[in-house]
Amino acid sequence: MIKPLGQRVLLRRIEAEEKTAGGLYLPDTAKEKPQEALVVAVGTGGRDDQGKLIDFTVKENDRVLISKYGGTEVKIDGVDYLIINENDILGVIA
């Protein structure tokens, strides 16, 4: 597994439903990139101007909302992940 550094977070996108609310199945070409993701790992943390450690606001297994095209995509052992700065996470899904 990979351990992100600094204020970065390792995410795995949660795939969107293949079926619409009306019961129609969507082909792969019609699907958009999912905006929901699962936090797999958090980084080592960052420091503020005074050198104090900045705590993460997300933790492992949180479901988060991200922008469609943010972060860096990586493939580890055949699984697609996304490395993103914590500041680029839009929110935590309760």
PDB file of C-alpha atoms in Angstrom:
ATOM      1  CA  MET A   1       0.000   0.000   0.000  1.00  0.00           C
ATOM      2  CA  ILE A   2       1.038   3.591  -0.416  1.00  0.00           C
ATOM      3  CA  LYS A   3       1.340   6.120   2.427  1.00  0.00           C
ATOM      4  CA  PRO A   4       0.656   9.675   1.220  1.00  0.00           C
ATOM      5  CA  LEU A   5       3.003  12.427   2.405  1.00  0.00           C
ATOM      6  CA  GLY A   6       2.121  15.814   3.834  1.00  0.00           C
ATOM      7  CA  GLN A   7      -1.496  16.973   3.625  1.00  0.00           C
ATOM      8  CA  ARG A   8      -2.355  14.424   0.917  1.00  0.00           C
ATOM      9  CA  VAL A   9      -5.057  11.768   1.076  1.00  0.00           C
ATOM     10  CA  LEU A  10      -5.299   8.440  -0.790  1.00  0.00           C
ATOM     11  CA  LEU A  11      -8.827   7.825  -2.104  1.00  0.00           C
ATOM     12  CA  ARG A  12     -10.673   5.111  -4.005  1.00  0.00           C
ATOM     13  CA  ARG A  13     -13.545   6.402  -6.120  1.00  0.00           C
ATOM     14  CA  ILE A  14     -16.968   4.923  -5.386  1.00  0.00           C
ATOM     15  CA  GLU A  15     -18.452   3.883  -8.701  1.00  0.00           C
ATOM     16  CA  ALA A  16     -21.730   5.462  -9.751  1.00  0.00           C
ATOM     17  CA  GLU A  17     -24.833   3.368 -10.255  1.00  0.00           C
ATOM     18  CA  GLU A  18     -25.119   1.733 -13.661  1.00  0.00           C
ATOM     19  CA  LYS A  19     -28.903   2.022 -13.580  1.00  0.00           C
ATOM     20  CA  THR A  20     -30.898   5.263 -13.581  1.00  0.00           C
ATOM     21  CA  ALA A  21     -33.831   5.937 -11.250  1.00  0.00           C
ATOM     22  CA  GLY A  22     -36.141   5.110 -14.172  1.00  0.00           C
ATOM     23  CA  GLY A  23     -34.580   1.653 -14.572  1.00  0.00           C
ATOM     24  CA  LEU A  24     -32.401   2.330 -17.633  1.00  0.00           C
ATOM     25  CA  TYR A  25     -28.864   0.950 -17.736  1.00  0.00           C
ATOM     26  CA  LEU A  26     -26.108   3.391 -18.703  1.00  0.00           C
ATOM     27  CA  PRO A  27     -23.299   2.361 -21.056  1.00  0.00           C
ATOM     28  CA  ASP A  28     -19.727   3.057 -19.921  1.00  0.00           C
ATOM     29  CA  THR A  29     -19.429   5.927 -22.405  1.00  0.00           C
ATOM     30  CA  ALA A  30     -22.361   7.778 -20.782  1.00  0.00           C
ATOM     31  CA  LYS A  31     -21.020   7.566 -17.229  1.00  0.00           C
ATOM     32  CA  GLU A  32     -19.300  10.509 -15.601  1.00  0.00           C
ATOM     33  CA  LYS A  33     -16.384  10.220 -13.206  1.00  0.00           C
ATOM     34  CA  PRO A  34     -17.758   9.553  -9.727  1.00  0.00           C
ATOM     35  CA  GLN A  35     -17.536  12.416  -7.266  1.00  0.00           C
ATOM     36  CA  GLU A  36     -17.788  10.208  -4.186  1.00  0.00           C
ATOM     37  CA  ALA A  37     -14.705   8.512  -2.815  1.00  0.00           C
ATOM     38  CA  LEU A  38     -13.585   6.480   0.171  1.00  0.00           C
ATOM     39  CA  VAL A  39     -10.564   7.609   2.211  1.00  0.00           C
ATOM     40  CA  VAL A  40      -8.035   4.758   2.151  1.00  0.00           C
ATOM     41  CA  ALA A  41      -5.114   6.498   3.905  1.00  0.00           C
ATOM     42  CA  VAL A  42      -4.129   9.945   5.138  1.00  0.00           C
ATOM     43  CA  GLY A  43      -0.712  11.541   4.851  1.00  0.00           C
ATOM     44  CA  THR A  44       1.907  12.378   7.410  1.00  0.00           C
ATOM     45  CA  GLY A  45       0.453  15.843   8.036  1.00  0.00           C
ATOM     46  CA  GLY A  46       1.628  19.354   7.479  1.00  0.00           C
ATOM     47  CA  ARG A  47       2.816  22.223   9.628  1.00  0.00           C
ATOM     48  CA  ASP A  48       1.509  25.762  10.007  1.00  0.00           C
ATOM     49  CA  ASP A  49       3.636  28.931  10.042  1.00  0.00           C
ATOM     50  CA  GLN A  50       4.593  28.386  13.693  1.00  0.00           C
ATOM     51  CA  GLY A  51       5.631  24.764  13.063  1.00  0.00           C
ATOM     52  CA  LYS A  52       2.581  23.289  14.807  1.00  0.00           C
ATOM     53  CA  LEU A  53       1.210  20.041  13.309  1.00  0.00           C
ATOM     54  CA  ILE A  54      -2.042  20.492  11.358  1.00  0.00           C
ATOM     55  CA  ASP A  55      -4.632  17.812  12.127  1.00  0.00           C
ATOM     56  CA  PHE A  56      -6.546  16.112   9.323  1.00  0.00           C
ATOM     57  CA  THR A  57     -10.292  16.704   9.151  1.00  0.00           C
ATOM     58  CA  VAL A  58     -10.864  13.381   7.351  1.00  0.00           C
ATOM     59  CA  LYS A  59      -9.956   9.876   8.505  1.00  0.00           C
ATOM     60  CA  GLU A  60      -9.744   6.438   6.952  1.00  0.00           C
ATOM     61  CA  ASN A  61     -13.081   4.989   5.747  1.00  0.00           C
ATOM     62  CA  ASP A  62     -14.746   8.442   5.497  1.00  0.00           C
ATOM     63  CA  ARG A  63     -16.916   8.940   2.404  1.00  0.00           C
ATOM     64  CA  VAL A  64     -16.012  12.257   0.814  1.00  0.00           C
ATOM     65  CA  LEU A  65     -17.117  14.452  -2.060  1.00  0.00           C
ATOM     66  CA  ILE A  66     -14.438  15.516  -4.538  1.00  0.00           C
ATOM     67  CA  SER A  67     -14.308  17.426  -7.809  1.00  0.00           C
ATOM     68  CA  LYS A  68     -14.513  15.334 -10.979  1.00  0.00           C
ATOM     69  CA  TYR A  69     -11.034  16.103 -12.256  1.00  0.00           C
ATOM     70  CA  GLY A  70      -8.951  16.824  -9.133  1.00  0.00           C
ATOM     71  CA  GLY A  71      -5.977  14.885  -7.849  1.00  0.00           C
ATOM     72  CA  THR A  72      -3.525  12.461  -9.394  1.00  0.00           C
ATOM     73  CA  GLU A  73      -4.705   9.033 -10.515  1.00  0.00           C
ATOM     74  CA  VAL A  74      -2.481   6.051  -9.677  1.00  0.00           C
ATOM     75  CA  LYS A  75      -2.878   2.299 -10.127  1.00  0.00           C
ATOM     76  CA  ILE A  76      -1.644   0.002  -7.341  1.00  0.00           C
ATOM     77  CA  ASP A  77      -1.928  -3.783  -7.712  1.00  0.00           C
ATOM     78  CA  GLY A  78      -4.538  -3.310 -10.447  1.00  0.00           C
ATOM     79  CA  VAL A  79      -6.756  -0.995  -8.353  1.00  0.00           C
ATOM     80  CA  ASP A  80      -7.293   2.653  -9.329  1.00  0.00           C
ATOM     81  CA  TYR A  81      -6.688   5.237  -6.599  1.00  0.00           C
ATOM     82  CA  LEU A  82      -6.546   9.003  -6.403  1.00  0.00           C
ATOM     83  CA  ILE A  83      -4.044  11.092  -4.430  1.00  0.00           C
ATOM     84  CA  ILE A  84      -5.456  14.499  -3.557  1.00  0.00           C
ATOM     85  CA  ASN A  85      -4.618  17.367  -1.204  1.00  0.00           C
ATOM     86  CA  GLU A  86      -6.960  17.452   1.776  1.00  0.00           C
ATOM     87  CA  ASN A  87      -7.815  21.063   0.900  1.00  0.00           C
ATOM     88  CA  ASP A  88      -9.266  19.819  -2.410  1.00  0.00           C
ATOM     89  CA  ILE A  89     -11.849  17.596  -0.679  1.00  0.00           C
ATOM     90  CA  LEU A  90     -15.197  19.357  -0.927  1.00  0.00           C
ATOM     91  CA  GLY A  91     -16.903  17.685   2.036  1.00  0.00           C
ATOM     92  CA  VAL A  92     -17.511  14.594   4.134  1.00  0.00           C
ATOM     93  CA  ILE A  93     -20.707  12.629   3.434  1.00  0.00           C
ATOM     94  CA  ALA A  94     -22.516  11.876   6.686  1.00  0.00           C
TER      95      ALA A  94
END
